[in-house]
Backbone as a chain_set.jsonl record, in Angstrom:
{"seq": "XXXXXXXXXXXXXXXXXXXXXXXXXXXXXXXXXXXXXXXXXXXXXXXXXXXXXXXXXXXXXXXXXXXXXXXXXXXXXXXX", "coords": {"N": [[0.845, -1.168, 0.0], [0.663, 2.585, -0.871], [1.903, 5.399, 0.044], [0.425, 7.374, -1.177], [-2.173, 6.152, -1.308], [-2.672, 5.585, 0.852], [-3.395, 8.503, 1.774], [-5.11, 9.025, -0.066], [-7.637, 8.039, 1.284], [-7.281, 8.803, 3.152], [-8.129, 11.099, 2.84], [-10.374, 11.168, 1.71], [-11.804, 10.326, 3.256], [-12.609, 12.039, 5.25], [-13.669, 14.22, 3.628], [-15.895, 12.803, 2.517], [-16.873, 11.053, 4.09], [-19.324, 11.341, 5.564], [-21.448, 11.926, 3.612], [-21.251, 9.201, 2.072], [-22.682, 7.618, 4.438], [-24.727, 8.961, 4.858], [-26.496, 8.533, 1.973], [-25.86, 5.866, 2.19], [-27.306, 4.769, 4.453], [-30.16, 6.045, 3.901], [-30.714, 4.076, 1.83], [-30.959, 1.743, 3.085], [-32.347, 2.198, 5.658], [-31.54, 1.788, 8.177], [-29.262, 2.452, 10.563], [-26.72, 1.438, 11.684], [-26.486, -1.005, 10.01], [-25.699, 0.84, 7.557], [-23.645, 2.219, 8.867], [-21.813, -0.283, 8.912], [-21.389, -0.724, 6.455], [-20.175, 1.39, 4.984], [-17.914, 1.566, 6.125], [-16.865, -1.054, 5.875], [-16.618, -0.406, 2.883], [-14.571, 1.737, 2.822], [-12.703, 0.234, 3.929], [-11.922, -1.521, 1.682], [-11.467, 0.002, -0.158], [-8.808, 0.56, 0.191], [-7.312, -2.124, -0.103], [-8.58, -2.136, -2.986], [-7.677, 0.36, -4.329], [-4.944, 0.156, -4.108], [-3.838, -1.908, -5.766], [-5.117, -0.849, -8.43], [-5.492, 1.792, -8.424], [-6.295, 4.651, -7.685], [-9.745, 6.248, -7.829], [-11.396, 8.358, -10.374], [-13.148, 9.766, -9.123], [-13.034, 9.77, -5.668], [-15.181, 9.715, -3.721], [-18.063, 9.114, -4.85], [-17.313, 6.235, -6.112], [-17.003, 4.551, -3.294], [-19.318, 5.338, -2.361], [-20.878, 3.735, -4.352], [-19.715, 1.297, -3.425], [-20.754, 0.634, -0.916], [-23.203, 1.111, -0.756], [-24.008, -1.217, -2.836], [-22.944, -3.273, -0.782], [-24.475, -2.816, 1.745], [-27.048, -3.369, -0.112], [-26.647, -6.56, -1.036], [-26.469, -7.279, 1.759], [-28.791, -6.631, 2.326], [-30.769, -8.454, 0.892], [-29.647, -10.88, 1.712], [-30.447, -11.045, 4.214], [-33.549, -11.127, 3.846], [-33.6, -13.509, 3.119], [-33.587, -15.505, 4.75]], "CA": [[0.0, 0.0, 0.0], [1.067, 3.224, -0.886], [1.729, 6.831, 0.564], [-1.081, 8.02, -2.31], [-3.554, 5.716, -1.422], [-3.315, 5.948, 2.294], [-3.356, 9.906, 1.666], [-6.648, 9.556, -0.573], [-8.439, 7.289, 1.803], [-7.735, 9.859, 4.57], [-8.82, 12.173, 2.482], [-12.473, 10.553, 1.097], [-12.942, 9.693, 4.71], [-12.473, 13.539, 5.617], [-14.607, 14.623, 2.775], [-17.02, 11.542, 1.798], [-17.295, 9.668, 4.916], [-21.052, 11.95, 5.735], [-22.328, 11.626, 2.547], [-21.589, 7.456, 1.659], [-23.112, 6.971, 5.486], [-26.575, 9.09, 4.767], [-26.899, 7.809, 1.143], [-26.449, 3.932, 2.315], [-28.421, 4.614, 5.653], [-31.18, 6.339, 3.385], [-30.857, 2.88, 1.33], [-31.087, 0.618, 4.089], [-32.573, 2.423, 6.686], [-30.803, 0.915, 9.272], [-27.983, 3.251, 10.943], [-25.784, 0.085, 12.149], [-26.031, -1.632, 9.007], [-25.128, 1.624, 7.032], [-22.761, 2.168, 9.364], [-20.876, -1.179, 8.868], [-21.326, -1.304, 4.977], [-19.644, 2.657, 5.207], [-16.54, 0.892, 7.121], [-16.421, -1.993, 4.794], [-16.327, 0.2, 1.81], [-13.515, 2.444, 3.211], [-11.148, -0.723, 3.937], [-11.99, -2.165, 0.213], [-10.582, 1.001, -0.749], [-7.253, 0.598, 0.905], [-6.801, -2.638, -0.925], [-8.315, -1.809, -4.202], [-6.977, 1.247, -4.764], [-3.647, -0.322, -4.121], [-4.029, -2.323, -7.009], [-5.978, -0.496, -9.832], [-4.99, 3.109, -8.923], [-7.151, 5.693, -6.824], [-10.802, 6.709, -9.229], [-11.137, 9.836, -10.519], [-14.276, 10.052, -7.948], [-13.573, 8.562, -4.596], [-16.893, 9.476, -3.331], [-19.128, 7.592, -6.053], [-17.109, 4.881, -5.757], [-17.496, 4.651, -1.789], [-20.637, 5.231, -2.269], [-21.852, 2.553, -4.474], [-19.384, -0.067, -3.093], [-21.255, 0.918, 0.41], [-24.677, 0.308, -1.872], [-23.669, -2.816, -3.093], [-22.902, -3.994, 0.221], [-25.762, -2.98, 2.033], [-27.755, -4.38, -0.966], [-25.948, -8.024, -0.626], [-26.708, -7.848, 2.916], [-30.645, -6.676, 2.583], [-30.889, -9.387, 0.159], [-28.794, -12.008, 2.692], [-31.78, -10.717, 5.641], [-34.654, -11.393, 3.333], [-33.738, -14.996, 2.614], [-33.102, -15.851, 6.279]], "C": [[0.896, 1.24, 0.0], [1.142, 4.709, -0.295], [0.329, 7.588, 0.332], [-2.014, 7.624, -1.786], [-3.748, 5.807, -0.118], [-3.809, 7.732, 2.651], [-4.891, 10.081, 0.945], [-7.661, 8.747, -0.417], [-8.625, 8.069, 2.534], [-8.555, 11.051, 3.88], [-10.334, 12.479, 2.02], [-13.349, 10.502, 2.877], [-13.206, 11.288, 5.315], [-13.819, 14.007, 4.982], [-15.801, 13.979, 2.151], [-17.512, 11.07, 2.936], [-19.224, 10.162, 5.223], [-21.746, 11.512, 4.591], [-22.762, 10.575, 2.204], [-22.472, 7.422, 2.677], [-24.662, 7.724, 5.03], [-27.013, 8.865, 3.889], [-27.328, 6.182, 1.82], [-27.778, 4.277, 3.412], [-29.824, 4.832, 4.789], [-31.458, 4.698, 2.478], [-31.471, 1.859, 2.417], [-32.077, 1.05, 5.551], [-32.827, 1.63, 7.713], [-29.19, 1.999, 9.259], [-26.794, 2.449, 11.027], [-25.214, -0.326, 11.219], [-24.946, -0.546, 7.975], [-23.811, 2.038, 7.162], [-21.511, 1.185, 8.851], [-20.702, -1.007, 7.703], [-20.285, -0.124, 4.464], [-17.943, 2.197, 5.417], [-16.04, 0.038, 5.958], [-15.98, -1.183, 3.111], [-14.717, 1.287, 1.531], [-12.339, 1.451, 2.74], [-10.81, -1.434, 2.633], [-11.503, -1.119, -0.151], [-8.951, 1.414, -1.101], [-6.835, -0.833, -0.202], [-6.898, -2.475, -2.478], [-7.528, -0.896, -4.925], [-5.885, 0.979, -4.657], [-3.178, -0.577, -5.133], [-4.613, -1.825, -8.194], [-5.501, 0.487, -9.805], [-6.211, 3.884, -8.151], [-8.471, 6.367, -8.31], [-10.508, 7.848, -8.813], [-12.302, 10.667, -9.819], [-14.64, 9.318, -6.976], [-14.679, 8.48, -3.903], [-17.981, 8.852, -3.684], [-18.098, 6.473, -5.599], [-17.093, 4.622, -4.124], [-18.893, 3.894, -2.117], [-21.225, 3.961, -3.146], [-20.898, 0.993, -4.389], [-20.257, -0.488, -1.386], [-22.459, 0.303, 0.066], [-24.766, -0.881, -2.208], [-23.318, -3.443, -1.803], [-23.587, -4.218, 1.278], [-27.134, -3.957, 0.892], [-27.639, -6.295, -0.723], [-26.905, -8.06, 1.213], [-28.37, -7.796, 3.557], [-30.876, -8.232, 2.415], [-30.629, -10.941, 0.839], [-30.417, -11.99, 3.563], [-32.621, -11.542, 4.81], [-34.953, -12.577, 3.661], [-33.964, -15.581, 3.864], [-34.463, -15.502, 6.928]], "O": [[1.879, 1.184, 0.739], [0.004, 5.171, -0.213], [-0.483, 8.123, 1.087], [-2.93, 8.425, -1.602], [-4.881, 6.091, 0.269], [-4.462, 8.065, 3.64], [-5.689, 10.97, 1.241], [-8.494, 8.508, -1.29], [-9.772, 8.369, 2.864], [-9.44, 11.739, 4.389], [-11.081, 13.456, 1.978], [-14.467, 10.57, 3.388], [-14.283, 11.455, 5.887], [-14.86, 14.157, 5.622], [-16.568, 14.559, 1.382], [-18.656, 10.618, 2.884], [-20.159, 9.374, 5.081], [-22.656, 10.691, 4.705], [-23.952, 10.368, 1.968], [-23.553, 7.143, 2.157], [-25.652, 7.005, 4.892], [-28.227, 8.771, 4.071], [-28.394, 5.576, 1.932], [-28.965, 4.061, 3.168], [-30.654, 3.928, 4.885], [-32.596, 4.246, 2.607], [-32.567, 1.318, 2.272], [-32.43, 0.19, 6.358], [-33.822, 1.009, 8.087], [-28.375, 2.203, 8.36], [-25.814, 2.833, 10.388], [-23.991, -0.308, 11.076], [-23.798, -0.853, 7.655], [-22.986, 2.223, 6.268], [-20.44, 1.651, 8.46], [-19.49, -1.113, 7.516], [-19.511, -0.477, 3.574], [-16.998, 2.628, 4.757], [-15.074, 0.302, 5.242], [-15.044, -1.562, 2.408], [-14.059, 1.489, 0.51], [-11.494, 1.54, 1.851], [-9.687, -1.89, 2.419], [-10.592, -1.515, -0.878], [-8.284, 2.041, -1.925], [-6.047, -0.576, -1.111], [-5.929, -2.571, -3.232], [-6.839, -1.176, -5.907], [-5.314, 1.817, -5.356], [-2.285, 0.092, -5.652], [-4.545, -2.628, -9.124], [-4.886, 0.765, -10.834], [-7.256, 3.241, -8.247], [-8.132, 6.79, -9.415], [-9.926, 8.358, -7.855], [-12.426, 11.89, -9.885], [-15.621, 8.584, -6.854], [-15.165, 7.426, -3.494], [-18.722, 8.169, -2.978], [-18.333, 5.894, -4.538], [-18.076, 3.936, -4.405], [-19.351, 2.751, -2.147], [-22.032, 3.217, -2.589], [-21.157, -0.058, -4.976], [-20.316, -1.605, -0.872], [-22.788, -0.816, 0.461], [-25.692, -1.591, -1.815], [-23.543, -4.643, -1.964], [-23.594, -5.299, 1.866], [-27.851, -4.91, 1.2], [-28.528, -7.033, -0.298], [-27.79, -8.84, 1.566], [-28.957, -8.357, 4.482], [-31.089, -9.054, 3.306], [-31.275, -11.944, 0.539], [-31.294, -12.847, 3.452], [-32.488, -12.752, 4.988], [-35.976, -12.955, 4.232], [-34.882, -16.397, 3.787], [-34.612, -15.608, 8.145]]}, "num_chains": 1, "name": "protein.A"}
């Protein structure tokens, strides 16, 4: 992992972290879940962006890896 990418994780989480958390929450409404899927999306950041290269909009991407992971985990509830 690199200088860059730990520099424009701190920096999404500075500037993004409000926004991914009241989009997903508004998705899921569920604070907790939003919460966790928010977290999970962050640390997928740290490794992807390692590998591919930092997007040219870390906030959308946040945000709909946060979406997609709340989604997965509605979807998980339902079945159950």
């Amino acid at each position: 992992m690199t200088d860059a990418v730990l520099a424009a994780v701190a920096q999404a989480h500075r500037r993004e972290w409000a926004r991914v958390l009241a989009t997903t929450a508004q998705l899921t409404r569920d604070l907790d879940l939003a919460e966790e899927c928010t977290q999970d999306a962050f640390a997928q950041a740290l490794q992807t962006w390692a590998e591919t290269g930092i997007p040219d909009r870390p906030g959308a991407w946040l945000t709909t890896v946060a979406g997609n992971r709340a989604r997965d985990a509605l979807r998980r509830e339902s079945v159950f």
